[in-house]
Coordinates of C-alpha atoms and ligand atoms in Angstrom, one line a residue:
X25 CA 16.2 -208.5 -38.5
X26 CA 19.6 -210.3 -39.6
X27 CA 22.9 -209.1 -39.1
X28 CA 25.5 -211.1 -41.3
X29 CA 29.1 -211.2 -41.6
X30 CA 31.4 -212.5 -44.3
X31 CA 35.0 -212.7 -44.4
X32 CA 35.8 -215.8 -46.2
X33 CA 38.5 -214.2 -48.8
X34 CA 39.7 -210.5 -48.9
X35 CA 36.6 -208.5 -48.5
X36 CA 35.2 -207.6 -45.1
X37 CA 31.6 -207.6 -45.5
X38 CA 28.6 -207.1 -43.1
X39 CA 24.9 -206.5 -44.1
X40 CA 21.5 -206.2 -42.4
X41 CA 18.7 -208.0 -44.1
X42 CA 15.1 -208.7 -42.9
X43 CA 13.4 -211.9 -42.8
X44 CA 11.3 -211.0 -45.9
X45 CA 14.7 -210.6 -47.7
X46 CA 14.8 -206.7 -47.9
X47 CA 18.4 -205.5 -48.0
X48 CA 18.8 -202.8 -45.5
X49 CA 22.4 -202.4 -45.8
X50 CA 25.3 -204.4 -47.6
X51 CA 28.7 -202.9 -46.7
X52 CA 31.9 -204.3 -48.3
X53 CA 35.5 -203.0 -47.4
X54 CA 37.6 -204.3 -50.2
X55 CA 41.3 -205.2 -49.6
X56 CA 41.9 -205.3 -53.2
X57 CA 44.5 -202.6 -53.4
X58 CA 46.4 -204.2 -50.4
X59 CA 46.9 -207.5 -52.3
X60 CA 47.3 -205.9 -55.7
X61 CA 51.0 -205.4 -55.6
X62 CA 51.5 -209.4 -54.8
X63 CA 49.2 -210.5 -58.0
X64 CA 46.8 -212.3 -55.5
X65 CA 45.2 -212.5 -52.2
X66 CA 47.8 -213.0 -49.4
X67 CA 46.1 -215.2 -46.6
X68 CA 48.0 -213.7 -43.6
X69 CA 47.6 -210.1 -44.7
X70 CA 43.9 -210.6 -45.4
X71 CA 43.3 -212.1 -41.7
X72 CA 45.1 -209.1 -40.2
X73 CA 43.2 -206.7 -42.1
X74 CA 39.8 -208.3 -41.5
X75 CA 40.6 -208.1 -37.7
X76 CA 41.1 -204.2 -38.2
X77 CA 38.1 -203.8 -40.3
X78 CA 35.4 -206.0 -39.0
X79 CA 34.0 -203.7 -36.1
X80 CA 34.0 -200.6 -38.1
X81 CA 32.3 -202.5 -41.0
X82 CA 29.6 -204.0 -38.8
X83 CA 28.7 -200.6 -37.2
X84 CA 28.7 -199.0 -40.7
X85 CA 26.1 -201.8 -41.8
X86 CA 23.9 -201.1 -38.9
X87 CA 24.1 -197.4 -39.2
X88 CA 23.3 -197.5 -42.8
X89 CA 20.4 -199.8 -42.1
X90 CA 19.3 -197.4 -39.5
X91 CA 19.3 -200.3 -36.9
X92 CA 20.3 -200.6 -33.4
X93 CA 22.3 -203.7 -32.3
X94 CA 19.4 -204.3 -29.9
X95 CA 17.1 -204.6 -32.8
X96 CA 19.0 -207.6 -34.4
X97 CA 17.4 -211.0 -33.9
X98 CA 19.5 -213.2 -35.6
X99 CA 23.4 -213.2 -36.3
X100 CA 24.6 -215.1 -39.6
X101 CA 28.3 -215.8 -40.6
X102 CA 30.1 -217.6 -43.4
X103 CA 31.7 -220.7 -41.8
X104 CA 33.4 -221.7 -44.9
X105 CA 34.8 -222.5 -47.5
X106 CA 37.6 -219.9 -47.8
X107 CA 40.8 -218.8 -46.1
X108 CA 41.0 -220.3 -42.5
X109 CA 42.5 -217.3 -40.9
X110 CA 40.0 -214.9 -42.7
X111 CA 37.0 -217.1 -41.9
X112 CA 38.1 -217.3 -38.2
X113 CA 37.7 -213.5 -37.8
X114 CA 34.2 -213.3 -39.0
X115 CA 33.1 -216.6 -37.0
X116 CA 34.6 -215.1 -33.7
X117 CA 33.1 -211.8 -34.2
X118 CA 29.9 -213.1 -35.0
X119 CA 29.9 -215.5 -32.0
X120 CA 30.8 -212.6 -29.8
X121 CA 28.0 -210.3 -31.2
X122 CA 25.4 -213.1 -30.9
X123 CA 26.6 -214.3 -27.3
X124 CA 26.6 -211.0 -25.8
X125 CA 23.0 -210.7 -26.2
X126 CA 22.0 -214.4 -26.3
X127 CA 21.0 -214.4 -29.9
X128 CA 20.7 -217.3 -32.2
X129 CA 23.7 -217.8 -34.7
X130 CA 23.3 -219.2 -38.1
X131 CA 26.6 -220.6 -39.7
X132 CA 26.4 -220.4 -43.5
X133 CA 28.0 -222.1 -46.4
X134 CA 29.6 -219.4 -48.6
X135 CA 28.5 -221.3 -51.8
X136 CA 25.1 -221.6 -50.5
X137 CA 25.0 -217.6 -50.2
X138 CA 26.2 -217.1 -53.9
X139 CA 23.5 -219.8 -55.0
X140 CA 20.5 -218.0 -53.2
X141 CA 21.7 -214.2 -53.5
X142 CA 18.9 -213.9 -56.2
X143 CA 16.2 -214.7 -53.8
X144 CA 16.5 -211.2 -52.0
X145 CA 14.4 -208.2 -52.8
X146 CA 13.2 -206.3 -54.8
X147 CA 13.0 -209.0 -57.6
X148 CA 13.3 -212.4 -55.9
X149 CA 13.8 -215.5 -58.0
X150 CA 11.5 -218.5 -57.2
X151 CA 12.9 -221.9 -57.2
X152 CA 13.2 -224.1 -58.9
X153 CA 16.1 -222.5 -60.9
X154 CA 19.5 -223.1 -62.2
X155 CA 22.3 -220.8 -60.9
X156 CA 25.7 -220.4 -62.4
X157 CA 28.1 -219.1 -60.0
X158 CA 31.5 -218.1 -61.3
X159 CA 34.1 -216.1 -59.1
X160 CA 37.8 -215.8 -58.2
X161 CA 37.4 -218.8 -55.9
X162 CA 34.8 -221.0 -57.2
X163 CA 32.8 -222.1 -60.3
X164 CA 29.7 -224.2 -60.3
X165 CA 26.4 -224.8 -61.6
X166 CA 23.7 -225.8 -59.1
X167 CA 20.0 -226.6 -59.1
X168 CA 18.0 -224.9 -56.3
X169 CA 14.6 -226.5 -55.4
X170 CA 14.3 -225.0 -51.9
X171 CA 16.3 -221.9 -50.9
X172 CA 17.6 -223.9 -47.8
X173 CA 20.0 -226.1 -50.1
X174 CA 21.2 -226.4 -53.5
X175 CA 22.5 -229.5 -55.5
X176 CA 25.8 -229.0 -57.4
X177 CA 25.5 -230.3 -61.0
X178 CA 29.0 -229.5 -62.0
X179 CA 31.9 -227.7 -60.9
X180 CA 35.4 -226.5 -61.9
X181 CA 37.9 -229.5 -61.6
X182 CA 41.0 -227.0 -61.3
X183 CA 40.9 -223.2 -61.6
X184 CA 37.9 -221.1 -61.1
X185 CA 36.8 -219.0 -63.9
X186 CA 37.7 -215.7 -62.3
X187 CA 41.0 -217.4 -61.4
X188 CA 41.5 -218.2 -65.1
X189 CA 40.7 -214.5 -65.8
X190 CA 43.2 -213.3 -63.3
X191 CA 45.9 -215.7 -64.5
X192 CA 45.3 -214.9 -68.1
X193 CA 45.5 -211.1 -67.2
X194 CA 48.8 -211.8 -65.6
X195 CA 50.2 -213.5 -68.7
X196 CA 49.1 -210.6 -70.7
X197 CA 50.6 -208.1 -68.4
X198 CA 47.2 -206.6 -67.6
X199 CA 47.5 -206.4 -63.7
X200 CA 45.1 -207.8 -60.8
X201 CA 42.3 -208.3 -60.7
X202 CA 42.4 -209.5 -64.4
X203 CA 38.7 -210.1 -65.1
X204 CA 37.7 -206.4 -65.6
X205 CA 41.0 -205.6 -67.6
X206 CA 40.3 -208.7 -70.2
X207 CA 36.9 -207.5 -70.4
X208 CA 37.8 -204.0 -71.3
X209 CA 40.4 -204.9 -73.8
X210 CA 38.3 -207.6 -75.3
X211 CA 36.0 -205.2 -76.9
X212 CA 38.9 -204.0 -79.1
X213 CA 39.8 -207.4 -80.2
X214 CA 38.7 -210.3 -82.4
X215 CA 37.3 -213.2 -80.6
X216 CA 38.0 -215.6 -83.3
X217 CA 41.5 -214.6 -84.0
X218 CA 43.0 -217.4 -81.6
X219 CA 41.6 -220.8 -81.0
X220 CA 41.7 -221.7 -77.4
X221 CA 40.5 -225.0 -76.1
X222 CA 37.1 -225.3 -74.2
X223 CA 37.5 -228.2 -71.9
X224 CA 34.3 -229.7 -70.8
X225 CA 35.3 -233.0 -68.9
X226 CA 32.9 -235.9 -69.2
X227 CA 31.1 -234.5 -72.2
X228 CA 27.3 -233.7 -71.5
X229 CA 25.8 -237.0 -71.7
X230 CA 22.5 -237.5 -69.4
X231 CA 23.7 -238.3 -65.9
X232 CA 27.2 -237.1 -66.5
X233 CA 28.4 -234.2 -64.3
X234 CA 28.6 -230.8 -66.0
X235 CA 32.0 -229.9 -64.7
X236 CA 34.5 -227.5 -66.3
X237 CA 38.2 -227.2 -66.4
X238 CA 40.1 -223.9 -67.1
X239 CA 43.8 -224.9 -66.7
X240 CA 44.2 -226.0 -70.3
X241 CA 42.9 -222.7 -71.6
X242 CA 45.5 -221.0 -69.5
X243 CA 48.4 -223.0 -70.5
X244 CA 47.5 -222.5 -74.2
X245 CA 47.4 -218.9 -73.7
X246 CA 50.8 -219.1 -72.3
X247 CA 52.4 -221.3 -75.1
X248 CA 50.5 -218.7 -77.7
X249 CA 52.3 -215.8 -76.0
X250 CA 55.6 -217.6 -76.1
X251 CA 55.3 -218.5 -79.7
X252 CA 54.4 -215.0 -80.7
X253 CA 57.3 -213.5 -78.8
X254 CA 56.8 -210.4 -76.7
X255 CA 56.5 -207.6 -79.5
X256 CA 53.9 -209.6 -81.4
X257 CA 52.1 -210.7 -78.3
X258 CA 51.8 -206.9 -77.1
X259 CA 50.6 -205.9 -80.7
X260 CA 48.1 -208.7 -80.8
X261 CA 47.0 -208.3 -77.0
X262 CA 43.3 -207.2 -77.7
X263 CA 42.7 -210.2 -79.9
X264 CA 44.5 -212.4 -77.4
X265 CA 42.2 -211.1 -74.6
X266 CA 39.0 -211.4 -76.7
X267 CA 39.7 -214.9 -77.8
X268 CA 40.7 -216.1 -74.3
X269 CA 37.6 -214.4 -73.0
X270 CA 35.4 -216.1 -75.6
X271 CA 36.7 -219.6 -74.7
X272 CA 36.0 -219.2 -71.0
X273 CA 32.7 -217.8 -71.5
X274 CA 31.9 -220.3 -74.1
X275 CA 32.4 -223.2 -71.6
X276 CA 30.4 -221.6 -69.1
X277 CA 27.5 -220.9 -71.5
X278 CA 27.5 -224.5 -72.8
X279 CA 27.4 -226.0 -69.4
X280 CA 24.6 -223.7 -68.4
X281 CA 22.6 -224.5 -71.3
X282 CA 23.1 -228.3 -70.8
X283 CA 21.9 -227.9 -67.2
X284 CA 18.8 -226.1 -68.2
X285 CA 18.1 -228.7 -70.8
X286 CA 18.8 -231.7 -68.6
X287 CA 16.8 -230.5 -65.7
X288 CA 13.9 -229.1 -67.6
X289 CA 14.1 -225.7 -65.9
X290 CA 13.6 -222.2 -67.4
X291 CA 14.9 -219.8 -64.7
X292 CA 18.5 -219.0 -64.4
X293 CA 20.3 -217.0 -61.8
X294 CA 24.1 -215.5 -62.3
X295 CA 26.5 -215.1 -59.6
X296 CA 30.1 -214.7 -58.5
X297 CA 32.2 -211.7 -59.7
X298 CA 32.5 -213.1 -63.2
X299 CA 28.8 -212.3 -63.7
X300 CA 30.1 -208.8 -64.3
X301 CA 31.7 -210.1 -67.4
X302 CA 29.9 -208.3 -70.4
X303 CA 30.3 -211.2 -72.8
X304 CA 28.9 -213.6 -70.3
X305 CA 25.9 -211.2 -69.6
X306 CA 25.4 -210.9 -73.3
X307 CA 25.4 -214.8 -73.7
X308 CA 23.0 -215.2 -70.9
X309 CA 20.7 -212.6 -72.3
X310 CA 20.8 -214.4 -75.7
X311 CA 20.0 -217.7 -73.9
X312 CA 17.1 -216.1 -72.3
X313 CA 15.8 -214.6 -75.5
X314 CA 16.2 -217.7 -77.8
X315 CA 15.2 -220.2 -75.2
X316 CA 12.4 -218.4 -73.2
X317 CA 14.6 -218.6 -70.0
X318 CA 13.9 -216.1 -67.3
X319 CA 17.1 -214.5 -66.2
X320 CA 18.1 -213.1 -63.1
X321 CA 21.3 -211.2 -62.9
X322 CA 21.4 -209.2 -59.8
X323 CA 23.3 -206.1 -59.2
X324 CA 26.8 -206.5 -59.0
X325 CA 27.1 -205.9 -55.2
X326 CA 25.1 -209.2 -54.6
X327 CA 27.3 -211.3 -57.3
X328 CA 30.6 -210.4 -55.7
X329 CA 31.3 -211.5 -52.2
X330 CA 28.8 -209.9 -49.7
X331 CA 27.1 -210.4 -46.5
X332 CA 23.7 -209.8 -47.8
X333 CA 23.9 -213.3 -49.5
X334 CA 25.1 -214.9 -46.4
X335 CA 21.9 -213.2 -44.7
X336 CA 19.7 -214.5 -47.7
X337 CA 20.7 -218.2 -47.0
X338 CA 20.3 -217.8 -43.2
X339 CA 16.7 -216.9 -43.6
X340 CA 16.2 -220.5 -44.7
X341 CA 18.3 -222.4 -42.1
X342 CA 17.7 -223.6 -38.5
X343 CA 19.7 -221.2 -36.2
X344 CA 21.9 -222.7 -33.4
X345 CA 20.6 -221.2 -30.1
X346 CA 22.7 -219.6 -27.5
X347 CA 25.2 -221.1 -26.2
X348 CA 25.3 -224.1 -28.6
X349 CA 27.4 -222.2 -31.1
X350 CA 30.2 -221.2 -28.8
X351 CA 32.2 -224.2 -30.0
X352 CA 31.8 -223.6 -33.6
X353 CA 34.7 -223.6 -35.9
X354 CA 35.4 -222.0 -39.3
X355 CA 35.8 -224.6 -41.9
X356 CA 38.3 -224.1 -44.9
X357 CA 36.7 -226.8 -47.0
X358 CA 33.1 -226.8 -48.3
X359 CA 30.5 -227.9 -45.8
X360 CA 28.0 -230.4 -46.8
X361 CA 25.0 -228.2 -48.1
X362 CA 22.6 -227.9 -45.2
X363 CA 19.1 -229.3 -46.0
X364 CA 17.4 -228.1 -43.0
X365 CA 14.1 -226.4 -43.6
X366 CA 13.1 -222.8 -42.9
X367 CA 12.9 -221.5 -39.4
Ligands
KG4_402 O1 33.1 -213.2 -56.4 P1 34.3 -212.2 -56.4 O2 34.3 -210.8 -56.1 O3 35.1 -212.8 -55.4 C1 36.2 -213.9 -55.2 O4 36.1 -215.0 -55.7 O5 37.3 -213.5 -54.9 O6 35.0 -212.6 -57.8 C2 36.2 -212.0 -58.2 C3 36.6 -212.6 -59.5 C4 38.0 -212.1 -59.9 O7 38.6 -213.4 -60.4 C5 37.8 -211.2 -60.9 O8 38.6 -211.2 -62.0 C6 36.5 -211.7 -61.5 O9 35.8 -212.1 -60.6 N1 35.8 -210.6 -62.5 C7 35.5 -210.7 -63.8 C8 35.0 -209.4 -64.0 N2 34.9 -208.6 -62.9 C9 35.4 -209.3 -61.9 N3 35.9 -211.7 -64.5 C10 35.5 -211.3 -65.9 N4 34.9 -210.2 -66.4 C11 34.7 -209.2 -65.5 N5 34.2 -208.0 -66.0
ZN403 ZN1 32.6 -216.0 -53.2

């Protein structure tokens, strides 16, 4: 029985997952509304709110799983990357929970969690596979050969895909978070009405990295809105949203296809909040139908930030025994992916 905590950004998350990958509970206390008025996450506010919520969320996760603290055998926690103050709340709580009972602790890399979320029950993906993870804080394509690690084949060089959605939505006056708003409005617009750039740095030659860049498309939207002027931009907003979304999804889909080709794999997992995007899902399904690629698009609760995915990764990592983890620190920057084999 693994109890996992995740507090890397603005959601306070706790989950109980079994060693076999059954999700017994997966609780998320979203701080979205708290940050909405600022148009983005305010780190200091996020840390304070985590502190207020973490105990209640942990109790709730245990209660929903119908598991007592005494039955927990391993504690897992996101060590990074993320907002340092936010991470510290999770790491400190997890250390306290584990140390009080002399339990082992598993520090987990947040991105590793996203990469292996699809290995959870009820329909676990089997490696090797390609995963496309696109969220508000990160966007990358990785190859997973063993669930204990992942290899990044490409990533964004500037904004994350979700960030591009959020910034685009702000330019279009659609509020925060912007992804769902653009997604909704895009249904009413023509995706070929405006021609926004798809930036795929480095091309796609054999051996080249499969990176993305989303800052150009955002700037291009800004210029287009200025050219149109406020009234015309407002009138053509559905077309702007649809064309902007198409440009982002085109880049994600093109890189994913290159990754599957180059690596010779036929299994694809989606992750991150942008996996909720209806056009991205449709494109992934098309890819799956035309190329015979098996697709895992787990329920949204496992795609957005959550603690079940942290437990998922912790199943395959060597835990730190008590009291070795007492000096463990959170890390704002990405950790080198762990390669230790299953415990
Ligand atoms: O994984 P996630 O919950 O956490 C963060 O990285 O913070 O992802 C949130 C991101 C936001 O940028 C949001 O705008 C985006 O996912 N998102 C979407 C959609 N739903 C959420 N982007 C595009 N289309 C959507 N339907
Ligand atoms: Zn994330």
